[in-house]
Short mmCIF file of N, CA, C and O in Angstrom, two decimals:
data_model
loop_
_atom_site.label_atom_id
_atom_site.label_comp_id
_atom_site.label_asym_id
_atom_site.label_seq_id
_atom_site.Cartn_x
_atom_site.Cartn_y
_atom_site.Cartn_z
N MET A 162 -3.56 10.34 28.00
CA MET A 162 -1.94 9.21 27.81
C MET A 162 -0.84 10.61 27.86
O MET A 162 -0.91 11.06 26.55
N ARG A 163 0.55 10.00 28.00
CA ARG A 163 1.02 10.77 27.67
C ARG A 163 1.71 10.33 26.52
O ARG A 163 2.02 8.78 26.19
N ALA A 164 1.96 10.86 25.50
CA ALA A 164 2.29 10.36 23.69
C ALA A 164 3.51 10.84 23.35
O ALA A 164 3.91 11.98 23.38
N THR A 165 4.23 9.93 22.43
CA THR A 165 5.15 10.71 21.83
C THR A 165 4.90 11.03 20.51
O THR A 165 4.05 10.20 19.85
N GLN A 166 5.65 12.12 19.74
CA GLN A 166 5.54 12.79 18.64
C GLN A 166 6.33 12.90 17.74
O GLN A 166 7.22 13.48 18.13
N LEU A 167 6.62 12.29 16.76
CA LEU A 167 7.72 12.39 16.02
C LEU A 167 7.68 13.23 15.32
O LEU A 167 6.55 13.28 14.19
N LEU A 168 8.71 14.24 14.55
CA LEU A 168 8.80 15.69 13.95
C LEU A 168 10.43 15.11 12.89
O LEU A 168 11.26 15.83 13.67
N THR A 169 9.99 14.51 11.73
CA THR A 169 11.28 14.23 11.20
C THR A 169 11.44 15.78 10.31
O THR A 169 10.56 16.56 10.07
N GLY A 170 12.71 16.31 10.10
CA GLY A 170 12.76 17.82 10.10
C GLY A 170 12.30 18.50 11.09
O GLY A 170 12.09 19.71 10.90
N GLY A 171 12.24 18.57 12.23
CA GLY A 171 11.79 18.75 13.53
C GLY A 171 12.48 20.16 13.67
O GLY A 171 11.94 20.60 14.76
N THR A 172 13.76 19.81 13.53
CA THR A 172 14.90 21.21 14.10
C THR A 172 14.89 22.27 12.91
O THR A 172 15.41 23.24 13.25
N GLY A 173 13.89 22.03 11.69
CA GLY A 173 13.66 22.73 11.06
C GLY A 173 12.84 24.37 11.07
O GLY A 173 12.40 23.97 12.56
N SER A 174 12.52 24.87 10.72
CA SER A 174 12.12 26.36 10.67
C SER A 174 10.37 25.81 10.68
O SER A 174 9.24 25.88 11.47
N LEU A 175 10.05 25.20 9.42
CA LEU A 175 8.52 24.41 9.45
C LEU A 175 8.21 23.55 10.71
O LEU A 175 7.38 23.36 11.26
N GLY A 176 9.30 22.51 11.12
CA GLY A 176 9.26 21.98 12.07
C GLY A 176 9.05 22.24 13.46
O GLY A 176 8.37 22.29 14.30
N ALA A 177 9.66 23.82 13.79
CA ALA A 177 9.42 24.74 14.81
C ALA A 177 8.01 25.27 15.15
O ALA A 177 7.64 24.80 15.98
N ILE A 178 7.15 25.64 13.57
CA ILE A 178 5.89 25.93 13.70
C ILE A 178 5.10 24.99 14.44
O ILE A 178 4.24 24.86 15.30
N ALA A 179 5.50 24.03 13.66
CA ALA A 179 4.64 22.12 14.56
C ALA A 179 4.64 22.04 15.42
O ALA A 179 3.88 21.72 16.30
N ALA A 180 5.83 22.11 15.95
CA ALA A 180 6.46 21.82 17.09
C ALA A 180 5.38 22.45 18.22
O ALA A 180 5.07 22.23 19.24
N ARG A 181 5.75 24.07 18.28
CA ARG A 181 5.06 24.65 18.86
C ARG A 181 3.38 24.86 18.72
O ARG A 181 3.15 24.75 19.63
N TRP A 182 2.72 24.26 17.80
CA TRP A 182 1.76 24.02 17.44
C TRP A 182 1.17 22.88 18.74
O TRP A 182 -0.09 23.00 19.23
N LEU A 183 1.47 21.46 17.99
CA LEU A 183 1.85 20.34 19.01
C LEU A 183 1.95 20.61 20.48
O LEU A 183 0.66 20.29 21.45
N VAL A 184 2.62 21.56 21.18
CA VAL A 184 2.95 21.98 22.59
C VAL A 184 1.38 22.55 22.96
O VAL A 184 1.08 22.20 23.70
N GLY A 185 1.28 23.71 21.69
CA GLY A 185 -0.37 24.82 22.47
C GLY A 185 -1.45 23.61 22.65
O GLY A 185 -2.24 23.95 22.70
N HIS A 186 -1.52 22.34 21.67
CA HIS A 186 -2.65 21.51 21.87
C HIS A 186 -2.13 20.14 22.65
O HIS A 186 -3.12 18.99 22.68
N GLY A 187 -1.15 20.87 23.93
CA GLY A 187 -1.55 19.56 24.38
C GLY A 187 -0.24 18.04 24.43
O GLY A 187 -0.49 17.38 25.08
N ALA A 188 0.72 18.59 23.72
CA ALA A 188 1.37 17.31 22.87
C ALA A 188 2.27 17.29 24.36
O ALA A 188 2.67 17.92 25.05
N GLY A 189 2.54 15.49 24.45
CA GLY A 189 3.05 15.03 25.51
C GLY A 189 5.09 15.16 25.36
O GLY A 189 5.59 16.01 25.48
N ALA A 190 5.54 14.30 24.49
CA ALA A 190 7.00 14.68 24.68
C ALA A 190 6.82 14.43 22.33
O ALA A 190 6.44 13.91 22.08
N LEU A 191 7.73 15.33 22.73
CA LEU A 191 8.32 15.51 21.22
C LEU A 191 9.50 14.86 20.76
O LEU A 191 10.76 15.51 21.64
N VAL A 192 9.74 14.41 19.77
CA VAL A 192 11.00 13.81 18.99
C VAL A 192 11.89 14.23 17.94
O VAL A 192 10.76 14.39 16.77
N LEU A 193 12.07 16.08 18.09
CA LEU A 193 12.67 16.24 16.79
C LEU A 193 14.23 15.71 15.60
O LEU A 193 15.23 16.00 16.48
N ALA A 194 13.65 15.13 14.71
CA ALA A 194 14.76 14.75 14.30
C ALA A 194 15.47 15.10 12.78
O ALA A 194 13.98 15.37 12.24
N SER A 195 16.32 14.77 13.02
CA SER A 195 17.11 15.98 11.82
C SER A 195 18.45 15.09 11.32
O SER A 195 18.91 14.28 12.22
N ARG A 196 18.83 15.33 10.08
CA ARG A 196 20.22 14.53 10.04
C ARG A 196 21.13 15.44 10.43
O ARG A 196 21.94 14.87 10.86
N SER A 197 21.36 16.86 10.85
CA SER A 197 22.27 17.04 11.58
C SER A 197 21.79 16.78 12.97
O SER A 197 23.11 16.97 14.00
N GLY A 198 21.26 17.03 13.72
CA GLY A 198 20.70 16.87 15.56
C GLY A 198 20.76 18.11 15.54
O GLY A 198 20.65 18.09 16.81
N VAL A 199 20.83 19.30 15.14
CA VAL A 199 20.90 20.81 15.46
C VAL A 199 20.09 21.60 15.97
O VAL A 199 18.85 21.44 14.41
N VAL A 200 19.63 21.92 16.92
CA VAL A 200 18.31 22.72 17.44
C VAL A 200 18.21 23.99 16.66
O VAL A 200 19.41 24.55 17.22
N HIS A 201 17.68 24.85 15.50
CA HIS A 201 17.79 25.94 15.34
C HIS A 201 17.02 27.24 16.64
O HIS A 201 16.34 26.61 16.80
N GLY A 202 17.27 28.26 16.16
CA GLY A 202 16.76 29.14 17.29
C GLY A 202 15.24 28.92 17.64
O GLY A 202 15.09 29.40 18.30
N ALA A 203 14.34 29.14 16.44
CA ALA A 203 13.13 28.73 16.56
C ALA A 203 12.45 27.52 17.55
O ALA A 203 11.42 27.09 18.06
N SER A 204 13.36 26.75 17.26
CA SER A 204 13.05 25.19 18.26
C SER A 204 13.22 25.08 19.73
O SER A 204 13.17 24.11 20.25
N ARG A 205 14.65 25.83 19.59
CA ARG A 205 15.17 25.91 20.70
C ARG A 205 14.86 26.22 22.31
O ARG A 205 14.40 24.93 22.97
N PRO A 206 13.37 27.11 21.84
CA PRO A 206 12.82 27.42 23.63
C PRO A 206 11.69 25.96 23.71
O PRO A 206 11.70 26.15 24.99
N LEU A 207 11.79 25.55 22.71
CA LEU A 207 10.98 24.05 22.79
C LEU A 207 11.49 22.78 23.82
O LEU A 207 10.88 21.85 24.64
N LEU A 208 12.91 22.75 23.90
CA LEU A 208 13.27 21.86 24.63
C LEU A 208 13.47 21.70 26.09
O LEU A 208 14.00 20.81 26.58
N GLY A 209 13.32 23.48 26.60
CA GLY A 209 12.89 23.56 28.28
C GLY A 209 11.20 23.22 28.13
O GLY A 209 10.91 23.61 29.93
N ALA A 210 10.55 23.08 27.33
CA ALA A 210 9.25 23.23 27.93
C ALA A 210 8.73 21.70 28.30
O ALA A 210 9.29 21.05 28.76
N ASP A 211 7.40 21.80 28.90
CA ASP A 211 6.69 20.80 29.52
C ASP A 211 6.48 19.47 28.46
O ASP A 211 6.08 18.81 29.08
N ALA A 212 6.43 19.97 27.52
CA ALA A 212 6.05 19.48 25.98
C ALA A 212 8.01 18.09 26.43
O ALA A 212 7.56 16.73 25.62
N ALA A 213 8.60 18.35 26.30
CA ALA A 213 9.71 17.53 27.37
C ALA A 213 10.54 17.13 25.67
O ALA A 213 10.84 16.05 25.08
N ALA A 214 10.77 17.86 25.06
CA ALA A 214 11.05 17.88 23.41
C ALA A 214 12.39 17.35 23.49
O ALA A 214 13.11 17.60 24.28
N ARG A 215 13.16 16.55 22.46
CA ARG A 215 14.51 15.93 22.60
C ARG A 215 14.68 16.26 21.00
O ARG A 215 13.78 15.78 20.44
N ALA A 216 15.86 16.58 20.52
CA ALA A 216 16.53 16.33 19.31
C ALA A 216 17.20 15.29 19.14
O ALA A 216 17.97 14.91 20.07
N VAL A 217 16.99 14.72 17.87
CA VAL A 217 17.97 13.02 17.79
C VAL A 217 18.64 13.15 16.73
O VAL A 217 18.21 14.14 15.33
N ARG A 218 19.70 13.01 16.17
CA ARG A 218 20.29 12.93 14.72
C ARG A 218 20.09 11.36 13.99
O ARG A 218 20.76 9.89 14.24
N ARG A 219 19.25 12.00 12.86
CA ARG A 219 18.69 10.56 12.04
C ARG A 219 18.11 11.02 10.29
O ARG A 219 17.77 12.08 10.66
N ASP A 220 18.88 10.29 9.81
CA ASP A 220 18.41 10.53 8.61
C ASP A 220 17.47 9.95 7.93
O ASP A 220 17.40 8.46 7.80
N VAL A 221 16.11 10.42 7.35
CA VAL A 221 14.83 9.67 7.44
C VAL A 221 14.97 9.08 6.34
O VAL A 221 14.24 8.53 6.04
N ALA A 222 15.72 9.53 5.09
CA ALA A 222 16.25 8.88 3.91
C ALA A 222 17.10 7.49 4.23
O ALA A 222 16.82 7.04 3.10
N GLN A 223 17.61 7.32 5.48
CA GLN A 223 18.21 5.84 5.31
C GLN A 223 17.29 5.03 6.22
O GLN A 223 17.27 5.20 7.35
N SER A 224 17.17 3.84 5.61
CA SER A 224 16.08 2.85 6.31
C SER A 224 16.80 2.41 7.35
O SER A 224 15.54 2.18 8.53
N ALA A 225 18.00 2.38 8.48
CA ALA A 225 18.40 1.85 9.00
C ALA A 225 18.20 2.73 9.99
O ALA A 225 17.56 2.45 11.76
N ASP A 226 18.40 3.98 9.83
CA ASP A 226 18.15 5.46 10.72
C ASP A 226 16.35 5.36 11.16
O ASP A 226 15.87 5.64 12.25
N VAL A 227 15.35 5.21 10.04
CA VAL A 227 14.32 5.40 10.49
C VAL A 227 13.73 4.63 11.44
O VAL A 227 12.79 4.00 12.19
N ARG A 228 14.42 2.95 10.77
CA ARG A 228 14.13 1.45 11.52
C ARG A 228 14.58 1.82 12.85
O ARG A 228 13.66 1.15 14.10
N GLN A 229 15.71 2.06 13.21
CA GLN A 229 16.13 2.61 15.02
C GLN A 229 15.32 3.20 15.87
O GLN A 229 15.38 3.09 16.61
N LEU A 230 15.00 4.54 14.59
CA LEU A 230 14.10 5.67 15.18
C LEU A 230 12.73 5.11 16.14
O LEU A 230 12.34 5.18 16.87
N VAL A 231 12.27 4.36 15.08
CA VAL A 231 10.61 4.17 14.98
C VAL A 231 10.65 2.76 16.27
O VAL A 231 10.06 3.05 17.09
N VAL A 232 11.35 1.68 16.20
CA VAL A 232 11.59 1.01 17.27
C VAL A 232 12.51 1.17 18.38
O VAL A 232 11.21 1.15 19.50
N SER A 233 12.26 2.47 18.28
CA SER A 233 13.29 3.04 19.89
C SER A 233 11.93 3.26 20.13
O SER A 233 11.78 3.57 21.56
N LEU A 234 11.09 4.19 19.36
CA LEU A 234 10.11 4.99 20.16
C LEU A 234 9.18 4.06 20.45
O LEU A 234 7.67 4.30 21.35
N HIS A 235 8.69 3.01 19.41
CA HIS A 235 7.70 2.26 19.58
C HIS A 235 8.05 1.58 21.01
O HIS A 235 6.83 0.97 21.92
N ALA A 236 9.10 1.27 21.37
CA ALA A 236 9.19 0.59 22.63
C ALA A 236 9.55 1.35 24.09
O ALA A 236 9.00 0.57 24.96
N CYS A 237 8.98 2.51 23.95
CA CYS A 237 8.63 3.26 25.44
C CYS A 237 7.31 2.67 25.45
O CYS A 237 6.57 3.74 24.83
N THR A 238 7.03 2.26 26.60
CA THR A 238 5.34 2.42 26.64
C THR A 238 5.37 3.45 27.62
O THR A 238 4.03 3.62 27.82
N ALA A 239 6.23 3.87 28.54
CA ALA A 239 5.96 5.27 29.00
C ALA A 239 5.40 6.44 28.41
O ALA A 239 4.23 7.11 28.59
N ALA A 240 5.41 6.48 27.03
CA ALA A 240 5.00 7.49 26.01
C ALA A 240 5.04 7.12 24.63
O ALA A 240 5.95 7.22 24.01
N PRO A 241 4.21 5.83 24.51
CA PRO A 241 4.13 5.43 23.15
C PRO A 241 3.98 6.04 21.94
O PRO A 241 3.64 7.27 22.10
N LEU A 242 4.77 6.27 21.21
CA LEU A 242 4.42 6.86 19.47
C LEU A 242 3.45 6.77 18.86
O LEU A 242 2.52 5.68 18.41
N LEU A 243 2.51 7.78 19.01
CA LEU A 243 1.09 7.99 18.76
C LEU A 243 1.11 8.88 17.20
O LEU A 243 -0.01 9.23 17.19
N GLY A 244 2.17 9.81 17.28
CA GLY A 244 1.76 10.84 15.81
C GLY A 244 3.22 10.61 15.09
O GLY A 244 4.50 11.05 15.37
N VAL A 245 2.80 11.08 13.67
CA VAL A 245 4.04 10.94 13.11
C VAL A 245 3.87 12.28 12.13
O VAL A 245 3.00 12.06 11.91
N TRP A 246 5.08 13.45 12.07
CA TRP A 246 4.57 14.39 11.29
C TRP A 246 5.84 14.63 10.37
O TRP A 246 7.19 15.41 10.65
N HIS A 247 6.12 14.43 9.38
CA HIS A 247 7.12 14.09 8.35
C HIS A 247 7.05 15.77 7.64
O HIS A 247 6.18 16.26 6.72
N LEU A 248 8.13 16.11 8.24
CA LEU A 248 8.42 17.54 7.78
C LEU A 248 9.94 17.71 6.64
O LEU A 248 9.85 18.84 6.75
N ALA A 249 10.43 16.81 6.87
CA ALA A 249 11.81 17.08 6.34
C ALA A 249 12.00 17.02 4.68
O ALA A 249 11.07 16.99 3.97
N GLY A 250 12.72 18.07 4.25
CA GLY A 250 13.07 17.87 3.36
C GLY A 250 14.35 18.89 2.47
O GLY A 250 15.16 18.97 3.41
N VAL A 251 14.74 18.97 1.26
CA VAL A 251 16.00 19.23 0.70
C VAL A 251 15.49 20.46 -0.40
O VAL A 251 15.13 20.41 -0.78
N LEU A 252 16.22 21.79 0.09
CA LEU A 252 15.69 22.76 -0.80
C LEU A 252 16.91 22.33 -2.17
O LEU A 252 17.74 22.73 -2.17
N SER A 253 16.40 22.21 -3.50
CA SER A 253 17.04 22.75 -4.66
C SER A 253 16.73 22.93 -5.22
O SER A 253 15.62 23.10 -6.23
N ASP A 254 17.06 24.78 -5.48
CA ASP A 254 16.23 25.91 -5.95
C ASP A 254 16.96 25.89 -7.33
O ASP A 254 18.20 25.92 -7.56
N GLY A 255 15.83 25.84 -8.09
CA GLY A 255 16.01 26.27 -9.71
C GLY A 255 15.03 25.73 -10.41
O GLY A 255 13.85 25.13 -10.32
N LEU A 256 15.29 26.46 -11.57
CA LEU A 256 14.27 25.84 -12.63
C LEU A 256 14.36 24.07 -13.12
O LEU A 256 15.28 23.72 -13.09
N LEU A 257 13.27 23.48 -13.39
CA LEU A 257 12.88 22.13 -13.67
C LEU A 257 14.13 21.70 -14.20
O LEU A 257 14.88 20.93 -14.34
N PRO A 258 14.63 22.49 -15.95
CA PRO A 258 15.17 21.94 -17.03
C PRO A 258 16.72 22.05 -16.19
O PRO A 258 17.89 21.24 -16.77
N MET A 259 16.97 22.93 -15.71
CA MET A 259 18.09 22.91 -14.86
C MET A 259 18.55 22.04 -13.86
O MET A 259 19.45 21.97 -13.69
N GLN A 260 17.79 21.61 -13.22
CA GLN A 260 17.54 20.37 -12.14
C GLN A 260 18.62 18.77 -12.46
O GLN A 260 18.06 18.48 -14.09
N GLY A 261 19.52 18.68 -12.52
CA GLY A 261 20.38 16.89 -12.87
C GLY A 261 19.55 15.75 -11.91
O GLY A 261 18.36 16.25 -10.69
N ALA A 262 20.09 14.60 -12.32
CA ALA A 262 19.54 13.70 -11.77
C ALA A 262 20.03 13.63 -10.29
O ALA A 262 19.40 13.07 -9.48
N ALA A 263 21.59 14.10 -9.34
CA ALA A 263 21.61 13.89 -8.35
C ALA A 263 21.22 15.11 -8.03
O ALA A 263 20.41 14.28 -6.79
N SER A 264 20.26 16.18 -8.04
CA SER A 264 19.79 17.10 -7.36
C SER A 264 17.82 16.66 -6.54
O SER A 264 17.74 16.77 -5.89
N LEU A 265 17.83 15.48 -7.90
CA LEU A 265 16.19 15.12 -8.18
C LEU A 265 16.71 13.78 -6.95
O LEU A 265 15.31 13.78 -5.72
N ARG A 266 17.65 12.96 -7.25
CA ARG A 266 17.75 12.48 -5.83
C ARG A 266 17.87 12.62 -4.43
O ARG A 266 16.73 12.52 -3.62
N ARG A 267 18.18 13.64 -4.08
CA ARG A 267 18.72 14.31 -2.71
C ARG A 267 17.06 14.69 -2.63
O ARG A 267 16.66 14.15 -1.52
N VAL A 268 16.34 15.67 -3.67
CA VAL A 268 15.29 16.09 -2.92
C VAL A 268 13.83 14.87 -2.85
O VAL A 268 13.15 14.65 -1.70
N TYR A 269 14.39 14.07 -3.52
CA TYR A 269 12.95 12.48 -3.24
C TYR A 269 13.56 11.72 -2.09
O TYR A 269 12.54 11.67 -1.47
N GLY A 270 14.31 12.14 -2.04
CA GLY A 270 14.86 10.75 -1.09
C GLY A 270 14.54 11.57 0.32
O GLY A 270 13.98 10.66 1.17
N ALA A 271 14.20 12.85 0.28
CA ALA A 271 14.23 13.68 1.66
C ALA A 271 12.56 13.38 2.31
O ALA A 271 12.33 13.92 3.50
N LYS A 272 12.25 13.53 0.89
CA LYS A 272 10.35 13.70 1.32
C LYS A 272 9.94 12.62 0.77
O LYS A 272 9.21 11.84 1.28
N VAL A 273 9.65 12.25 -0.75
CA VAL A 273 9.02 10.56 -0.67
C VAL A 273 9.68 9.73 -0.69
O VAL A 273 8.58 8.55 0.17
N HIS A 274 11.00 9.09 -0.49
CA HIS A 274 11.42 7.94 -0.32
C HIS A 274 11.17 7.92 1.38
O HIS A 274 11.43 6.69 1.75
N SER A 275 11.76 8.46 2.02
CA SER A 275 11.77 9.09 3.18
C SER A 275 10.68 8.51 4.35
O SER A 275 9.89 7.97 5.01
N ALA A 276 9.14 9.53 2.96
CA ALA A 276 7.53 8.91 3.41
C ALA A 276 8.02 7.16 3.60
O ALA A 276 6.79 7.00 4.18
N TRP A 277 7.88 6.55 2.36
CA TRP A 277 7.41 5.38 2.03
C TRP A 277 8.21 4.75 3.46
O TRP A 277 7.86 3.30 3.81
N LEU A 278 9.72 4.64 3.52
CA LEU A 278 10.27 4.38 5.24
C LEU A 278 9.74 4.51 6.24
O LEU A 278 9.37 3.39 7.11
N LEU A 279 9.16 5.95 6.50
CA LEU A 279 7.89 5.97 7.80
C LEU A 279 6.85 5.42 7.63
O LEU A 279 6.92 4.54 8.51
N GLN A 280 6.56 4.90 6.57
CA GLN A 280 5.56 3.93 6.34
C GLN A 280 4.96 2.44 6.65
O GLN A 280 4.61 2.16 7.84
N HIS A 281 6.74 1.93 6.60
CA HIS A 281 6.46 0.68 6.61
C HIS A 281 7.44 0.70 8.21
O HIS A 281 6.56 -0.59 8.52
N ALA A 282 7.81 1.56 8.47
CA ALA A 282 8.38 1.35 9.56
C ALA A 282 7.78 1.22 10.59
O ALA A 282 7.72 0.89 11.70
N CYS A 283 6.44 2.15 10.81
CA CYS A 283 5.30 2.48 11.63
C CYS A 283 3.87 1.42 11.52
O CYS A 283 3.28 1.58 11.40
N VAL A 284 4.13 0.73 10.71
CA VAL A 284 3.03 -0.39 10.50
C VAL A 284 1.95 -0.90 11.48
O VAL A 284 1.70 -1.31 11.50
N LEU A 285 3.66 -1.26 12.83
CA LEU A 285 2.68 -1.76 13.87
C LEU A 285 2.51 -0.63 14.59
O LEU A 285 2.22 -1.38 16.64
N ALA A 286 2.76 0.52 14.74
CA ALA A 286 2.19 1.22 15.57
C ALA A 286 0.47 1.58 15.39
O ALA A 286 0.80 2.35 14.58
N ALA A 287 0.15 2.19 16.27
CA ALA A 287 -1.26 2.60 16.67
C ALA A 287 -0.89 3.84 16.68
O ALA A 287 -1.27 4.44 17.67
N LEU A 288 -0.60 4.54 15.54
CA LEU A 288 -0.64 5.96 15.35
C LEU A 288 -1.85 6.77 15.71
O LEU A 288 -3.11 6.05 14.86
N ARG A 289 -2.24 7.70 16.15
CA ARG A 289 -2.85 8.59 16.03
C ARG A 289 -2.86 9.64 14.71
O ARG A 289 -4.22 10.19 14.60
N ALA A 290 -1.84 10.13 14.87
CA ALA A 290 -1.84 11.08 13.49
C ALA A 290 -0.66 10.65 12.76
O ALA A 290 0.37 9.99 13.17
N CYS A 291 -0.56 10.76 11.49
CA CYS A 291 0.25 10.48 10.64
C CYS A 291 0.42 11.72 9.29
O CYS A 291 -0.33 11.52 8.46
N VAL A 292 1.29 12.61 9.26
CA VAL A 292 1.09 13.62 8.50
C VAL A 292 2.23 13.92 7.68
O VAL A 292 3.31 14.37 8.45
N TYR A 293 1.80 13.54 6.33
CA TYR A 293 3.30 14.21 5.76
C TYR A 293 2.85 15.00 5.09
O TYR A 293 1.89 15.65 4.01
N PHE A 294 3.38 16.49 5.67
CA PHE A 294 3.79 17.87 4.71
C PHE A 294 4.31 17.83 3.41
O PHE A 294 5.56 16.98 2.95
N SER A 295 3.67 18.29 2.43
CA SER A 295 4.63 18.41 0.90
C SER A 295 5.98 19.63 0.97
O SER A 295 5.53 19.98 1.89
N SER A 296 5.99 19.50 0.17
CA SER A 296 7.30 20.71 -0.50
C SER A 296 6.99 22.07 -0.29
O SER A 296 8.12 22.40 -0.07
N ILE A 297 6.10 22.05 -0.93
CA ILE A 297 5.48 23.02 -1.13
C ILE A 297 5.32 23.79 0.50
O ILE A 297 5.38 25.45 0.31
N ALA A 298 5.16 23.53 1.29
CA ALA A 298 4.64 23.94 2.83
C ALA A 298 5.73 25.16 2.64
O ALA A 298 5.09 25.79 3.81
N ALA A 299 7.20 24.43 3.17
CA ALA A 299 7.95 25.31 3.55
C ALA A 299 8.00 26.74 3.07
O ALA A 299 8.08 27.63 3.87
N LEU A 300 7.43 26.98 1.74
CA LEU A 300 7.40 27.75 1.08
C LEU A 300 6.42 29.24 1.56
O LEU A 300 6.01 29.99 1.73
N LEU A 301 5.05 28.45 1.82
CA LEU A 301 3.86 28.94 2.78
C LEU A 301 3.85 29.25 3.92
O LEU A 301 3.78 30.49 4.70
#
């Protein structure tokens, strides 16, 4: 069955690695979601691959964006949403005592709050994979 895999933060470096892995393991359609919607160098070759990748501009820290994205993918009967790969994150480099509330909110929103929103938006989807990458994954 042809299925859709949603990669939040899918146009970044970690997204490109995960997308290439998914394509190598037979993924059908890839949706690379990011705040900018801009596909960076490492992900660009995937747009022409057999996986039929496409980039969309969505901020998964925003409830309305998550709902709209998941509803649109869930409604596609030709390639239903069967996988969510949450790679989105915001880098706020610095020592913890130097971090302010605004910085922590940005980081928390991109990683934890958006994971919560994705969980609620996908409650009716028959997912076969739901993978949440930790913030440290980008450094590894």
